[in-house]
């Protein structure tokens, strides 16, 4: 590992915030001739980097899915709005729309399965945050909990997703909600 190449990067600084990584880095700097420590540091950094990539993938997939769902919902609302008061069944369909968000938005079965394995509370928070693009403060107000609780639950849900998805390997982002060319 070439410390000159990485030493100033945000990624490496984040890696060194973990005490074990920092201590190992100090040992490598103090004893550059010890290849075993250098290899161990390189391995730990690579694992950290893969974890960062996986979290970015999950976050990006959810973010772009949320954008597409928002567009689809706006289109649906324009169509349903005139019929809203004519039928009770239509009102029920609007309510059920949010329950189907994840299933309609994600074609990556492993990611969808992983999301459905989250607790109802975790799934609700990431639904509001990523699919409906609410701020943590707004979610906290809605659920009558602190913003810190929302942040912690969201982070815990992402960690669960990361763990679940890393067991099956890394997938390319699913682009299930492409605009139709009509």
PDB file of C-alpha atoms in Angstrom:
ATOM      1  CA  UNK A   1       0.000   0.000   0.000  1.00  0.00           C
ATOM      2  CA  UNK A   2       1.456   3.308  -0.963  1.00  0.00           C
ATOM      3  CA  UNK A   3       0.627   5.725   1.846  1.00  0.00           C
ATOM      4  CA  UNK A   4       1.563   8.698  -0.334  1.00  0.00           C
ATOM      5  CA  UNK A   5      -1.193   7.878  -2.837  1.00  0.00           C
ATOM      6  CA  UNK A   6      -3.993   7.563  -0.273  1.00  0.00           C
ATOM      7  CA  UNK A   7      -2.869   9.501   2.796  1.00  0.00           C
ATOM      8  CA  UNK A   8      -4.761  12.721   2.039  1.00  0.00           C
ATOM      9  CA  UNK A   9      -7.972  11.285   0.616  1.00  0.00           C
ATOM     10  CA  UNK A  10     -11.317  11.481   2.391  1.00  0.00           C
ATOM     11  CA  UNK A  11     -11.728   7.747   1.933  1.00  0.00           C
ATOM     12  CA  UNK A  12      -8.466   6.945   3.680  1.00  0.00           C
ATOM     13  CA  UNK A  13      -9.212   9.439   6.459  1.00  0.00           C
ATOM     14  CA  UNK A  14     -12.555   7.696   7.030  1.00  0.00           C
ATOM     15  CA  UNK A  15     -10.736   4.351   7.053  1.00  0.00           C
ATOM     16  CA  UNK A  16      -8.331   5.629   9.711  1.00  0.00           C
ATOM     17  CA  UNK A  17     -11.178   6.804  11.957  1.00  0.00           C
ATOM     18  CA  UNK A  18     -11.587   3.178  12.972  1.00  0.00           C
ATOM     19  CA  UNK A  19      -9.152   2.675  15.837  1.00  0.00           C
ATOM     20  CA  UNK A  20      -7.876  -0.743  14.697  1.00  0.00           C
ATOM     21  CA  UNK A  21      -7.091   0.586  11.237  1.00  0.00           C
ATOM     22  CA  UNK A  22      -5.348   3.647  12.652  1.00  0.00           C
ATOM     23  CA  UNK A  23      -3.185   1.538  14.984  1.00  0.00           C
ATOM     24  CA  UNK A  24      -2.216  -0.819  12.166  1.00  0.00           C
ATOM     25  CA  UNK A  25      -1.379   2.150   9.926  1.00  0.00           C
ATOM     26  CA  UNK A  26       0.896   3.579  12.632  1.00  0.00           C
ATOM     27  CA  UNK A  27       2.685   0.213  12.894  1.00  0.00           C
ATOM     28  CA  UNK A  28       3.186   0.084   9.116  1.00  0.00           C
ATOM     29  CA  UNK A  29       4.619   3.620   9.148  1.00  0.00           C
ATOM     30  CA  UNK A  30       6.930   2.750  12.056  1.00  0.00           C
ATOM     31  CA  UNK A  31       8.056  -0.565  10.500  1.00  0.00           C
ATOM     32  CA  UNK A  32       7.798  -0.253   6.693  1.00  0.00           C
ATOM     33  CA  UNK A  33      10.011  -3.313   6.215  1.00  0.00           C
ATOM     34  CA  UNK A  34       7.393  -5.608   7.822  1.00  0.00           C
ATOM     35  CA  UNK A  35       5.424  -6.832   4.785  1.00  0.00           C
ATOM     36  CA  UNK A  36       2.931  -8.838   6.842  1.00  0.00           C
ATOM     37  CA  UNK A  37       1.530  -5.724   8.520  1.00  0.00           C
ATOM     38  CA  UNK A  38       1.534  -3.866   5.224  1.00  0.00           C
ATOM     39  CA  UNK A  39      -0.425  -6.666   3.552  1.00  0.00           C
ATOM     40  CA  UNK A  40      -2.880  -6.798   6.453  1.00  0.00           C
ATOM     41  CA  UNK A  41      -3.437  -3.027   6.195  1.00  0.00           C
ATOM     42  CA  UNK A  42      -3.993  -3.326   2.457  1.00  0.00           C
ATOM     43  CA  UNK A  43      -6.494  -6.160   2.983  1.00  0.00           C
ATOM     44  CA  UNK A  44      -8.412  -4.190   5.641  1.00  0.00           C
ATOM     45  CA  UNK A  45      -8.503  -1.126   3.404  1.00  0.00           C
ATOM     46  CA  UNK A  46      -9.814  -3.181   0.470  1.00  0.00           C
ATOM     47  CA  UNK A  47     -12.574  -4.635   2.669  1.00  0.00           C
ATOM     48  CA  UNK A  48     -13.445  -1.125   3.880  1.00  0.00           C
ATOM     49  CA  UNK A  49     -13.531   0.128   0.279  1.00  0.00           C
ATOM     50  CA  UNK A  50     -15.811  -2.727  -0.841  1.00  0.00           C
ATOM     51  CA  UNK A  51     -18.145  -1.877   2.039  1.00  0.00           C
ATOM     52  CA  UNK A  52     -18.212   1.779   0.942  1.00  0.00           C
ATOM     53  CA  UNK A  53     -19.013   0.740  -2.637  1.00  0.00           C
ATOM     54  CA  UNK A  54     -21.842  -1.515  -1.474  1.00  0.00           C
ATOM     55  CA  UNK A  55     -23.391   1.230   0.655  1.00  0.00           C
ATOM     56  CA  UNK A  56     -23.097   3.656  -2.272  1.00  0.00           C
ATOM     57  CA  UNK A  57     -24.788   1.113  -4.551  1.00  0.00           C
ATOM     58  CA  UNK A  58     -27.680   0.606  -2.133  1.00  0.00           C
ATOM     59  CA  UNK A  59     -28.063   4.330  -1.588  1.00  0.00           C
ATOM     60  CA  UNK A  60     -27.930   5.115  -5.328  1.00  0.00           C
ATOM     61  CA  UNK A  61     -30.425   2.391  -6.184  1.00  0.00           C
ATOM     62  CA  UNK A  62     -32.863   3.635  -3.571  1.00  0.00           C
ATOM     63  CA  UNK A  63     -32.326   7.278  -4.568  1.00  0.00           C
ATOM     64  CA  UNK A  64     -32.973   6.725  -8.289  1.00  0.00           C
ATOM     65  CA  UNK A  65     -35.897   4.452  -7.518  1.00  0.00           C
ATOM     66  CA  UNK A  66     -37.371   7.226  -5.376  1.00  0.00           C
ATOM     67  CA  UNK A  67     -37.040   9.728  -8.209  1.00  0.00           C
ATOM     68  CA  UNK A  68     -38.747   7.395 -10.661  1.00  0.00           C
ATOM     69  CA  UNK A  69     -41.528   6.583  -8.184  1.00  0.00           C
ATOM     70  CA  UNK A  70     -42.095  10.267  -7.546  1.00  0.00           C
ATOM     71  CA  UNK A  71     -42.513  10.866 -11.273  1.00  0.00           C
ATOM     72  CA  UNK A  72     -44.851   7.875 -11.607  1.00  0.00           C
ATOM     73  CA  UNK A  73     -46.893   8.956  -8.585  1.00  0.00           C
ATOM     74  CA  UNK A  74     -47.337  12.480  -9.973  1.00  0.00           C
ATOM     75  CA  UNK A  75     -48.536  11.037 -13.281  1.00  0.00           C
ATOM     76  CA  UNK A  76     -50.879   8.663 -11.470  1.00  0.00           C
ATOM     77  CA  UNK A  77     -52.248  11.465  -9.278  1.00  0.00           C
ATOM     78  CA  UNK A  78     -53.075  13.519 -12.394  1.00  0.00           C
ATOM     79  CA  UNK A  79     -55.058  10.607 -13.820  1.00  0.00           C
ATOM     80  CA  UNK A  80     -56.773   9.639 -10.564  1.00  0.00           C
ATOM     81  CA  UNK A  81     -57.588  13.125  -9.265  1.00  0.00           C
ATOM     82  CA  UNK A  82     -60.792  13.595 -11.359  1.00  0.00           C
ATOM     83  CA  UNK A  83     -62.009  10.135 -10.360  1.00  0.00           C
ATOM     84  CA  UNK A  84     -61.085  10.430  -6.688  1.00  0.00           C
ATOM     85  CA  UNK A  85     -64.502  11.460  -5.482  1.00  0.00           C
ATOM     86  CA  UNK A  86     -66.459   9.194  -7.824  1.00  0.00           C
ATOM     87  CA  UNK A  87     -65.403   5.899  -6.317  1.00  0.00           C
ATOM     88  CA  UNK A  88     -64.369   4.630  -2.913  1.00  0.00           C
ATOM     89  CA  UNK A  89     -62.324   1.923  -4.621  1.00  0.00           C
ATOM     90  CA  UNK A  90     -60.063   4.507  -6.190  1.00  0.00           C
ATOM     91  CA  UNK A  91     -59.353   6.058  -2.780  1.00  0.00           C
ATOM     92  CA  UNK A  92     -58.345   2.624  -1.489  1.00  0.00           C
ATOM     93  CA  UNK A  93     -56.016   2.183  -4.455  1.00  0.00           C
ATOM     94  CA  UNK A  94     -54.264   5.449  -3.631  1.00  0.00           C
ATOM     95  CA  UNK A  95     -53.713   4.270  -0.058  1.00  0.00           C
ATOM     96  CA  UNK A  96     -52.373   0.921  -1.241  1.00  0.00           C
ATOM     97  CA  UNK A  97     -50.016   2.611  -3.713  1.00  0.00           C
ATOM     98  CA  UNK A  98     -47.410   3.238  -1.004  1.00  0.00           C
ATOM     99  CA  UNK A  99     -47.533  -0.398   0.144  1.00  0.00           C
ATOM    100  CA  UNK A 100     -46.539  -1.510  -3.340  1.00  0.00           C
ATOM    101  CA  UNK A 101     -43.787   1.122  -3.840  1.00  0.00           C
ATOM    102  CA  UNK A 102     -40.831  -1.164  -3.227  1.00  0.00           C
ATOM    103  CA  UNK A 103     -42.263  -4.102  -5.160  1.00  0.00           C
ATOM    104  CA  UNK A 104     -42.997  -1.947  -8.196  1.00  0.00           C
ATOM    105  CA  UNK A 105     -39.785   0.038  -8.041  1.00  0.00           C
ATOM    106  CA  UNK A 106     -37.112  -2.606  -7.699  1.00  0.00           C
ATOM    107  CA  UNK A 107     -36.475  -5.392 -10.164  1.00  0.00           C
ATOM    108  CA  UNK A 108     -33.414  -6.701  -8.293  1.00  0.00           C
ATOM    109  CA  UNK A 109     -35.075  -9.576  -6.431  1.00  0.00           C
ATOM    110  CA  UNK A 110     -32.283  -9.899  -3.863  1.00  0.00           C
ATOM    111  CA  UNK A 111     -32.493  -6.201  -2.953  1.00  0.00           C
ATOM    112  CA  UNK A 112     -36.300  -6.341  -2.793  1.00  0.00           C
ATOM    113  CA  UNK A 113     -36.182  -9.477  -0.636  1.00  0.00           C
ATOM    114  CA  UNK A 114     -33.635  -7.804   1.652  1.00  0.00           C
ATOM    115  CA  UNK A 115     -35.811  -4.692   2.013  1.00  0.00           C
ATOM    116  CA  UNK A 116     -38.852  -6.811   2.836  1.00  0.00           C
ATOM    117  CA  UNK A 117     -36.849  -8.557   5.602  1.00  0.00           C
ATOM    118  CA  UNK A 118     -36.372  -5.242   7.436  1.00  0.00           C
ATOM    119  CA  UNK A 119     -38.627  -4.467  10.377  1.00  0.00           C
ATOM    120  CA  UNK A 120     -41.769  -2.483   9.596  1.00  0.00           C
ATOM    121  CA  UNK A 121     -40.262   0.548  11.327  1.00  0.00           C
ATOM    122  CA  UNK A 122     -36.973   0.338   9.367  1.00  0.00           C
ATOM    123  CA  UNK A 123     -38.797  -0.179   6.082  1.00  0.00           C
ATOM    124  CA  UNK A 124     -41.113   2.745   6.853  1.00  0.00           C
ATOM    125  CA  UNK A 125     -38.242   5.103   7.598  1.00  0.00           C
ATOM    126  CA  UNK A 126     -36.263   4.218   4.471  1.00  0.00           C
ATOM    127  CA  UNK A 127     -39.475   4.431   2.434  1.00  0.00           C
ATOM    128  CA  UNK A 128     -40.125   7.967   3.638  1.00  0.00           C
ATOM    129  CA  UNK A 129     -36.470   8.935   3.289  1.00  0.00           C
ATOM    130  CA  UNK A 130     -35.611   7.420  -0.092  1.00  0.00           C
ATOM    131  CA  UNK A 131     -38.877   6.867  -1.956  1.00  0.00           C
ATOM    132  CA  UNK A 132     -40.749   9.941  -0.777  1.00  0.00           C
ATOM    133  CA  UNK A 133     -37.623  12.092  -0.270  1.00  0.00           C
ATOM    134  CA  UNK A 134     -38.579  13.320   3.187  1.00  0.00           C
ATOM    135  CA  UNK A 135     -35.970  14.838   5.474  1.00  0.00           C
ATOM    136  CA  UNK A 136     -35.096  13.030   8.698  1.00  0.00           C
ATOM    137  CA  UNK A 137     -36.631  15.902  10.652  1.00  0.00           C
ATOM    138  CA  UNK A 138     -39.973  15.473   8.819  1.00  0.00           C
ATOM    139  CA  UNK A 139     -39.989  11.720   9.424  1.00  0.00           C
ATOM    140  CA  UNK A 140     -39.223  12.284  13.107  1.00  0.00           C
ATOM    141  CA  UNK A 141     -42.128  14.711  13.387  1.00  0.00           C
ATOM    142  CA  UNK A 142     -44.499  12.272  11.651  1.00  0.00           C
ATOM    143  CA  UNK A 143     -43.478   9.305  13.806  1.00  0.00           C
ATOM    144  CA  UNK A 144     -43.164  11.398  16.972  1.00  0.00           C
ATOM    145  CA  UNK A 145     -39.573  10.324  17.593  1.00  0.00           C
ATOM    146  CA  UNK A 146     -36.265  12.177  17.639  1.00  0.00           C
ATOM    147  CA  UNK A 147     -34.304  12.926  14.499  1.00  0.00           C
ATOM    148  CA  UNK A 148     -31.442  10.926  16.004  1.00  0.00           C
ATOM    149  CA  UNK A 149     -33.727   7.880  16.301  1.00  0.00           C
ATOM    150  CA  UNK A 150     -34.646   8.238  12.623  1.00  0.00           C
ATOM    151  CA  UNK A 151     -30.977   8.522  11.662  1.00  0.00           C
ATOM    152  CA  UNK A 152     -30.004   5.515  13.780  1.00  0.00           C
ATOM    153  CA  UNK A 153     -32.840   3.374  12.393  1.00  0.00           C
ATOM    154  CA  UNK A 154     -31.986   4.383   8.824  1.00  0.00           C
ATOM    155  CA  UNK A 155     -28.300   3.568   9.379  1.00  0.00           C
ATOM    156  CA  UNK A 156     -29.216   0.221  10.982  1.00  0.00           C
ATOM    157  CA  UNK A 157     -31.483  -0.634   8.027  1.00  0.00           C
ATOM    158  CA  UNK A 158     -28.719   0.203   5.540  1.00  0.00           C
ATOM    159  CA  UNK A 159     -26.275  -1.953   7.494  1.00  0.00           C
ATOM    160  CA  UNK A 160     -28.748  -4.856   7.400  1.00  0.00           C
ATOM    161  CA  UNK A 161     -29.192  -4.387   3.649  1.00  0.00           C
ATOM    162  CA  UNK A 162     -25.438  -4.221   3.150  1.00  0.00           C
ATOM    163  CA  UNK A 163     -24.926  -7.415   5.147  1.00  0.00           C
ATOM    164  CA  UNK A 164     -27.730  -9.240   3.352  1.00  0.00           C
ATOM    165  CA  UNK A 165     -26.555  -8.188  -0.107  1.00  0.00           C
ATOM    166  CA  UNK A 166     -22.876  -8.844   0.573  1.00  0.00           C
ATOM    167  CA  UNK A 167     -23.708 -12.477   1.354  1.00  0.00           C
ATOM    168  CA  UNK A 168     -24.910 -12.936  -2.222  1.00  0.00           C
ATOM    169  CA  UNK A 169     -22.238 -10.849  -3.906  1.00  0.00           C
ATOM    170  CA  UNK A 170     -22.276  -7.457  -5.524  1.00  0.00           C
ATOM    171  CA  UNK A 171     -25.007  -6.663  -8.068  1.00  0.00           C
ATOM    172  CA  UNK A 172     -25.149  -3.938 -10.673  1.00  0.00           C
ATOM    173  CA  UNK A 173     -27.767  -1.254  -9.935  1.00  0.00           C
ATOM    174  CA  UNK A 174     -31.228  -2.240 -11.111  1.00  0.00           C
ATOM    175  CA  UNK A 175     -32.922   0.341 -13.289  1.00  0.00           C
ATOM    176  CA  UNK A 176     -36.445  -1.025 -13.099  1.00  0.00           C
ATOM    177  CA  UNK A 177     -38.369   2.196 -13.469  1.00  0.00           C
ATOM    178  CA  UNK A 178     -37.300   3.390 -16.883  1.00  0.00           C
ATOM    179  CA  UNK A 179     -39.502   5.909 -18.600  1.00  0.00           C
ATOM    180  CA  UNK A 180     -41.582   4.457 -21.378  1.00  0.00           C
ATOM    181  CA  UNK A 181     -41.295   6.083 -24.796  1.00  0.00           C
ATOM    182  CA  UNK A 182     -44.957   6.668 -25.542  1.00  0.00           C
TER     183      UNK A 182
END
